[in-house]
Amino acid sequence: MHSLAPGSDGQQEEHGDQEGEFESYSNLGTQREMLEDEVRTKAFRDAIFQACQGQVVLEVGCGTGILAVFAAQAGALKVIAVEASPDMAEHAQEVVEHNGCAEVVSVVTGYVEDVAEEVDTLLEEANLDLKVGVLISEWMGFMLVCEGMFPSVAFARDRWLMEGGCMIPQVCKVCAAPFSHQQLIDRMTEYWKSRPYGVDLSCLACEALSQFLTQPVIEVVHETLAPATELLILDCSKATAEDVEDQCVSFECSISQAGPFHGFAVWFTCELLPGISFSTGPETVPTHWSQTLLFLSPGSEAFSLGVLPGNSIRGELYWAVRGGGIIVKLLGTVFRETGNDENESDAEPFALPSRPPAPIQFERLLGMSLL
């Protein structure tokens, strides 16, 4: 479990965010966490071996170079692997050479937008027509969009992918559901309630929880209160940078599981190729993305509100991606219809029906960054 720091805005901060991401992604510990995510890595390997034989392949954001090596092993004619982090590009070159793929794989250092001429030159030198048949990128971040990398993928697609070419992944969906996570709340408050050193600090428990939950929390949630609702369907072959960077989506959820309402869990699914997909949702094997938990304010009327089957939650989720961070606004209303009372048949013959409780509104603003 971890909580992410608020993001920043503006062009200067955006470049600073990207430099900070280099420090994270050039760390082999971070790379190992992604490689050990077998749900992610095996799905990409399966898709690459199905799509890349006899193809010219471009990868945006190659990391350790493992996907480029997969493409070479699958029989690609040429693989151009672009990596913005200089340290990571050096590691990728080592991996490519160590696995005997240097004649097929060329590692290019820099943002794909900045090294476009170098990519063109490599395609020309290979007697190719400045187009690629397969474009690969593992660009997905928390809540799918947090890393802000899709604009670079869209740039590469529009410049080099041939008509009818293959993108991996092809379609991504953002999903959400209301959740209950009393165990996490108890973990975040139990120390303050434990009388450390014989001093009662329980008066600080609520404020400590509030401070922690001002940022989205990345953790697996084991219980949702309603089935998932799709917030966004992203066709990677057509989507623009704006489709990912700024969105306002509506949702409506019908409660199916009784429990205290703590917020919304957000995750995504990826279809890499038809028949090859994975989910980062709570119903599947956990991935390194876990779920992004958007907690309501602990001081709000809706936080920990008991909901029952038949209740509903309607509202909107807005996000704005800025560099390696995201600002999220969640607002909505909980409708607690009373439904059919099991003792209704015993009521007075002319008794007035009971009124449902008043709807409860909520609004929450959160921010997070990869830094």
Coordinates of C-alpha atoms in Angstrom, one line a residue:
M1 CA 0.0 0.0 0.0
H2 CA 1.2 3.5 -0.7
S3 CA -0.3 6.9 -1.2
L4 CA 1.0 9.2 -3.9
A5 CA 2.0 12.9 -3.6
P6 CA 0.0 15.7 -5.3
G7 CA 0.9 16.4 -8.9
S8 CA 2.1 19.7 -10.4
D9 CA 1.1 21.8 -13.3
G10 CA 2.7 23.9 -16.1
Q11 CA 5.3 23.2 -18.8
Q12 CA 8.3 23.7 -16.6
E13 CA 7.0 21.4 -13.9
E14 CA 6.0 18.8 -16.5
H15 CA 9.6 18.4 -17.7
G16 CA 10.7 18.3 -14.1
D17 CA 8.2 15.5 -13.5
Q18 CA 9.6 13.6 -16.4
E19 CA 13.1 13.9 -15.1
G20 CA 11.9 12.6 -11.8
E21 CA 10.3 9.7 -13.5
F22 CA 13.7 8.8 -14.9
E23 CA 15.0 8.4 -11.4
S24 CA 12.2 6.0 -10.7
Y25 CA 12.2 4.0 -13.9
S26 CA 16.0 3.8 -14.2
N27 CA 16.0 2.1 -10.8
L28 CA 16.2 -1.7 -11.5
G29 CA 14.1 -2.3 -8.4
T30 CA 11.2 -0.6 -10.1
Q31 CA 11.8 -2.5 -13.3
R32 CA 12.0 -5.8 -11.3
E33 CA 8.5 -5.0 -9.8
M34 CA 7.1 -4.7 -13.3
L35 CA 8.9 -7.8 -14.6
E36 CA 7.7 -9.9 -11.7
D37 CA 4.1 -8.9 -12.6
E38 CA 3.5 -12.1 -14.6
V39 CA -0.1 -11.1 -15.5
R40 CA 1.4 -8.1 -17.4
T41 CA 4.6 -9.6 -18.7
K42 CA 3.2 -12.9 -19.9
A43 CA 0.3 -11.2 -21.7
F44 CA 2.7 -8.9 -23.6
R45 CA 4.9 -11.8 -24.4
D46 CA 2.0 -13.8 -25.8
A47 CA 0.8 -10.8 -27.9
I48 CA 4.2 -10.1 -29.2
F49 CA 4.9 -13.7 -30.3
Q50 CA 1.5 -13.7 -32.1
A51 CA 1.9 -10.3 -33.9
C52 CA 5.6 -9.6 -34.6
Q53 CA 6.9 -12.4 -36.9
G54 CA 8.2 -10.9 -40.1
Q55 CA 7.3 -7.4 -39.0
V56 CA 9.1 -4.1 -38.4
V57 CA 8.4 -3.2 -34.8
L58 CA 8.7 0.1 -32.9
E59 CA 8.5 0.1 -29.1
V60 CA 8.0 3.4 -27.2
G61 CA 9.4 3.3 -23.6
C62 CA 11.4 0.0 -23.7
G63 CA 12.6 -0.1 -20.1
T64 CA 14.9 -3.1 -19.7
G65 CA 14.4 -4.0 -23.3
I66 CA 12.6 -7.3 -22.5
L67 CA 9.7 -6.7 -24.9
A68 CA 12.1 -5.7 -27.7
V69 CA 13.9 -9.0 -27.1
F70 CA 10.6 -10.9 -27.2
A71 CA 9.9 -9.2 -30.6
A72 CA 13.3 -10.3 -31.9
Q73 CA 12.7 -13.8 -30.6
A74 CA 9.3 -13.8 -32.3
G75 CA 11.0 -13.3 -35.7
A76 CA 10.7 -9.5 -36.2
L77 CA 12.6 -8.2 -39.2
K78 CA 13.7 -5.0 -37.3
V79 CA 12.9 -3.7 -33.8
I80 CA 13.5 0.0 -32.8
A81 CA 13.3 0.4 -29.1
V82 CA 13.0 4.0 -27.8
E83 CA 13.7 4.8 -24.2
A84 CA 13.7 8.3 -22.7
S85 CA 15.8 7.5 -19.7
P86 CA 19.5 7.5 -20.6
D87 CA 20.4 5.1 -17.8
M88 CA 17.6 2.7 -18.7
A89 CA 18.5 2.9 -22.4
E90 CA 22.0 1.8 -21.5
H91 CA 20.6 -1.1 -19.5
A92 CA 18.4 -2.1 -22.4
Q93 CA 21.3 -2.1 -24.8
E94 CA 23.2 -4.4 -22.4
V95 CA 20.2 -6.8 -22.3
V96 CA 19.8 -6.7 -26.1
E97 CA 23.5 -7.6 -26.6
H98 CA 23.5 -10.2 -23.9
N99 CA 20.6 -12.0 -25.5
G100 CA 22.2 -12.0 -29.0
C101 CA 19.6 -9.6 -30.5
A102 CA 21.8 -6.6 -31.4
E103 CA 21.6 -7.3 -35.2
V104 CA 17.8 -6.9 -35.0
V105 CA 17.2 -4.5 -32.1
S106 CA 18.3 -0.9 -32.1
V107 CA 18.0 1.0 -28.9
V108 CA 17.4 4.8 -29.3
T109 CA 17.8 7.2 -26.3
G110 CA 15.4 10.1 -25.9
Y111 CA 11.8 11.1 -26.1
V112 CA 10.3 9.6 -29.2
E113 CA 9.2 13.1 -30.3
D114 CA 12.8 14.3 -30.1
V115 CA 14.4 11.3 -31.8
A116 CA 12.1 11.1 -34.8
E117 CA 14.8 11.8 -37.3
E118 CA 17.0 9.1 -35.8
V119 CA 14.1 6.6 -36.0
D120 CA 13.6 7.6 -39.7
T121 CA 17.3 7.1 -40.4
L122 CA 17.3 3.6 -38.9
L123 CA 14.3 2.7 -41.0
E124 CA 16.0 4.1 -44.1
E125 CA 19.2 2.2 -43.4
A126 CA 17.2 -1.0 -43.2
N127 CA 15.7 -0.3 -46.6
L128 CA 12.3 0.2 -45.1
D129 CA 9.6 2.6 -46.2
L130 CA 9.6 4.7 -42.9
K131 CA 6.6 2.7 -41.6
V132 CA 6.3 0.0 -39.0
G133 CA 3.8 -2.9 -38.9
V134 CA 3.6 -3.2 -35.1
L135 CA 3.7 -0.5 -32.4
I136 CA 4.3 -1.7 -28.8
S137 CA 4.1 0.4 -25.7
E138 CA 3.5 -0.5 -22.0
W139 CA 2.4 3.1 -21.3
M140 CA -0.3 2.4 -18.7
G141 CA -0.1 3.9 -15.3
F142 CA -2.3 4.0 -12.2
M143 CA -5.9 4.6 -13.2
L144 CA -4.5 3.8 -16.7
V145 CA -3.7 7.5 -17.5
C146 CA -1.6 8.7 -14.6
E147 CA 1.9 8.5 -16.3
G148 CA 0.9 10.8 -19.1
M149 CA 2.7 8.7 -21.6
F150 CA 0.0 8.1 -24.2
P151 CA 0.6 11.4 -26.1
S152 CA 4.0 10.0 -27.0
V153 CA 2.4 6.7 -28.2
A154 CA -0.1 8.7 -30.3
F155 CA 2.7 10.7 -31.8
A156 CA 4.6 7.5 -32.8
R157 CA 1.4 5.9 -34.1
D158 CA 0.5 8.9 -36.3
R159 CA 4.1 9.2 -37.7
W160 CA 5.2 5.6 -38.3
L161 CA 2.4 3.0 -38.0
M162 CA 1.3 1.8 -41.4
E163 CA -2.3 1.7 -42.4
G164 CA -3.8 -1.4 -40.9
G165 CA -0.8 -1.8 -38.6
C166 CA -1.1 -3.4 -35.2
M167 CA -0.9 -1.6 -31.9
I168 CA -0.2 -3.4 -28.6
P169 CA -2.3 -2.8 -26.6
Q170 CA -5.3 -2.2 -28.8
V171 CA -8.2 -1.3 -26.5
C172 CA -8.0 -0.1 -22.8
K173 CA -11.0 0.4 -20.5
V174 CA -11.2 2.4 -17.2
C175 CA -13.6 0.8 -14.7
A176 CA -14.7 1.8 -11.2
A177 CA -16.9 0.6 -8.3
P178 CA -17.7 1.9 -4.8
F179 CA -15.8 0.0 -2.2
S180 CA -15.5 -0.7 1.5
H181 CA -12.1 -1.0 3.2
Q182 CA -12.4 -0.9 6.9
Q183 CA -9.3 -2.9 7.4
L184 CA -7.1 -0.2 5.8
I185 CA -8.8 2.5 7.9
D186 CA -8.2 0.5 11.1
R187 CA -4.5 0.0 10.1
M188 CA -4.1 3.8 9.6
T189 CA -5.6 4.7 13.0
E190 CA -4.7 1.8 15.3
Y191 CA -1.3 3.2 16.3
W192 CA -2.8 6.5 17.4
K193 CA -5.4 4.5 19.5
S194 CA -2.8 2.2 21.1
R195 CA -1.6 4.5 23.9
P196 CA 2.1 4.5 22.8
Y197 CA 4.4 5.1 25.8
G198 CA 1.4 5.3 28.0
V199 CA 0.1 8.5 26.4
D200 CA -3.4 8.7 24.9
L201 CA -3.0 10.0 21.3
S202 CA -6.4 8.8 20.1
C203 CA -7.5 12.4 19.6
L204 CA -5.1 12.6 16.6
A205 CA -6.3 9.4 14.9
C206 CA -9.0 11.1 12.7
E207 CA -6.6 13.9 11.5
A208 CA -3.9 11.4 10.7
L209 CA -6.4 9.4 8.6
S210 CA -7.6 12.5 6.9
Q211 CA -4.1 13.6 6.0
F212 CA -3.2 10.2 4.5
L213 CA -6.4 10.0 2.5
T214 CA -6.0 13.3 0.8
Q215 CA -4.1 11.4 -1.9
P216 CA -5.3 8.3 -3.9
V217 CA -4.1 5.1 -2.2
I218 CA -2.6 2.3 -4.4
E219 CA -3.7 -1.0 -2.9
V220 CA -5.7 -4.2 -3.7
V221 CA -9.3 -3.9 -2.5
H222 CA -11.0 -7.2 -1.8
E223 CA -14.6 -6.0 -1.6
T224 CA -16.6 -3.8 -3.9
L225 CA -20.2 -2.7 -3.1
A226 CA -21.5 -2.8 -6.6
P227 CA -20.5 -4.3 -10.0
A228 CA -17.9 -2.4 -12.0
T229 CA -19.1 0.4 -14.3
E230 CA -17.1 1.4 -17.4
L231 CA -15.9 5.0 -17.3
L232 CA -13.8 5.1 -20.5
I233 CA -13.2 3.0 -23.6
L234 CA -9.9 3.9 -25.3
D235 CA -9.3 2.7 -28.8
C236 CA -5.5 3.1 -29.0
S237 CA -5.6 3.2 -32.8
K238 CA -7.7 6.4 -32.9
A239 CA -7.5 8.1 -29.4
T240 CA -5.9 11.5 -29.1
A241 CA -3.8 12.9 -26.3
E242 CA -6.7 14.9 -25.2
D243 CA -8.9 11.8 -24.8
V244 CA -6.5 10.6 -22.1
E245 CA -5.3 13.9 -20.5
D246 CA -8.7 15.5 -19.6
Q247 CA -11.9 13.6 -19.1
C248 CA -15.2 14.1 -17.3
V249 CA -17.3 10.9 -17.1
S250 CA -20.6 10.1 -15.5
F251 CA -21.4 6.9 -13.5
E252 CA -24.3 5.2 -11.9
C253 CA -23.9 2.2 -9.6
S254 CA -26.5 -0.1 -8.1
I255 CA -25.4 -1.4 -4.7
S256 CA -25.3 -5.2 -4.5
Q257 CA -23.4 -5.7 -1.3
A258 CA -24.2 -4.1 2.1
G259 CA -21.4 -2.3 3.8
P260 CA -19.9 1.1 4.7
F261 CA -19.2 3.3 1.7
H262 CA -15.6 4.6 1.7
G263 CA -15.0 5.8 -1.8
F264 CA -14.4 4.5 -5.4
A265 CA -11.9 2.0 -6.6
V266 CA -10.6 2.6 -10.2
W267 CA -8.7 0.2 -12.4
F268 CA -8.3 -0.7 -16.0
T269 CA -8.4 -3.6 -18.5
C270 CA -6.2 -4.0 -21.6
E271 CA -6.9 -6.0 -24.8
L272 CA -3.5 -6.4 -26.3
L273 CA -4.8 -8.4 -29.2
P274 CA -8.1 -10.2 -29.8
G275 CA -8.1 -13.0 -27.3
I276 CA -5.1 -11.7 -25.3
S277 CA -6.0 -9.4 -22.4
F278 CA -5.6 -8.7 -18.7
S279 CA -7.4 -6.8 -16.0
T280 CA -6.0 -4.9 -13.0
G281 CA -9.4 -5.2 -11.2
P282 CA -10.1 -6.6 -7.8
E283 CA -11.7 -9.8 -9.2
T284 CA -8.5 -11.0 -10.8
V285 CA -4.9 -12.0 -9.8
P286 CA -3.3 -8.8 -8.4
T287 CA -0.9 -6.8 -10.6
H288 CA 1.7 -4.2 -9.7
W289 CA -0.9 -1.6 -10.5
S290 CA -3.3 -2.9 -7.8
Q291 CA -6.3 -0.5 -7.7
T292 CA -6.4 3.2 -7.3
L293 CA -8.6 4.0 -4.2
L294 CA -10.3 7.4 -4.2
F295 CA -11.4 7.8 -0.6
L296 CA -14.1 10.3 0.4
S297 CA -13.2 12.8 3.0
P298 CA -13.4 11.1 6.5
G299 CA -15.2 14.2 7.7
S300 CA -17.9 14.0 5.1
E301 CA -21.5 12.8 5.7
A302 CA -21.1 10.1 3.0
F303 CA -17.9 8.6 4.4
S304 CA -18.6 5.2 6.1
L305 CA -22.3 5.6 5.2
G306 CA -24.0 2.3 5.4
V307 CA -25.4 1.3 2.0
L308 CA -27.7 -1.6 1.2
P309 CA -28.7 -3.6 -1.9
G310 CA -31.2 -1.4 -3.8
N311 CA -29.4 1.8 -3.0
S312 CA -27.6 3.6 -5.8
I313 CA -24.8 6.1 -6.3
R314 CA -24.7 8.5 -9.2
G315 CA -22.1 11.1 -10.1
E316 CA -19.2 12.3 -12.1
L317 CA -15.4 11.6 -12.1
Y318 CA -13.1 14.3 -13.6
W319 CA -9.4 13.9 -14.2
A320 CA -6.7 16.1 -15.6
V321 CA -3.2 14.6 -16.4
R322 CA -0.3 16.9 -16.0
G323 CA 3.2 15.4 -16.7
G324 CA 3.6 12.4 -14.4
G325 CA 0.7 13.3 -12.2
I326 CA -3.1 13.6 -12.1
I327 CA -5.7 15.7 -10.4
V328 CA -9.0 13.9 -9.7
K329 CA -12.4 15.3 -8.7
L330 CA -15.1 13.0 -7.6
L331 CA -18.6 14.2 -6.9
G332 CA -22.0 12.4 -6.6
T333 CA -25.0 11.5 -4.6
V334 CA -26.0 8.4 -2.6
F335 CA -29.7 7.5 -2.9
R336 CA -30.9 5.2 -0.2
E337 CA -34.2 3.9 -1.3
T338 CA -35.9 1.8 1.4
G339 CA -37.0 -0.9 -1.0
N340 CA -39.6 -3.5 0.1
D341 CA -39.7 -4.1 3.8
E342 CA -40.0 -7.8 4.7
N343 CA -42.5 -6.9 7.4
E344 CA -44.6 -4.8 5.1
S345 CA -47.4 -7.3 5.1
D346 CA -47.8 -6.8 8.9
A347 CA -48.3 -3.0 8.5
E348 CA -51.5 -1.2 9.3
P349 CA -53.9 -1.4 6.3
F350 CA -54.0 2.3 5.7
A351 CA -50.5 3.2 7.0
L352 CA -48.6 5.7 4.8
P353 CA -45.5 4.3 3.1
S354 CA -42.2 5.2 4.8
R355 CA -40.1 8.0 3.3
P356 CA -36.6 7.0 2.0
P357 CA -33.7 8.8 3.7
A358 CA -32.6 12.0 2.2
P359 CA -29.9 11.7 -0.6
I360 CA -26.4 12.3 0.7
Q361 CA -24.1 14.3 -1.6
F362 CA -20.3 14.1 -1.7
E363 CA -17.4 15.9 -3.4
R364 CA -13.7 15.1 -3.2
L365 CA -10.6 16.6 -4.8
L366 CA -7.4 14.6 -4.9
G367 CA -4.0 14.7 -6.6
M368 CA -1.2 12.3 -7.1
S369 CA 2.2 12.1 -8.8
L370 CA 4.6 9.3 -9.6
L371 CA 7.3 11.3 -7.8

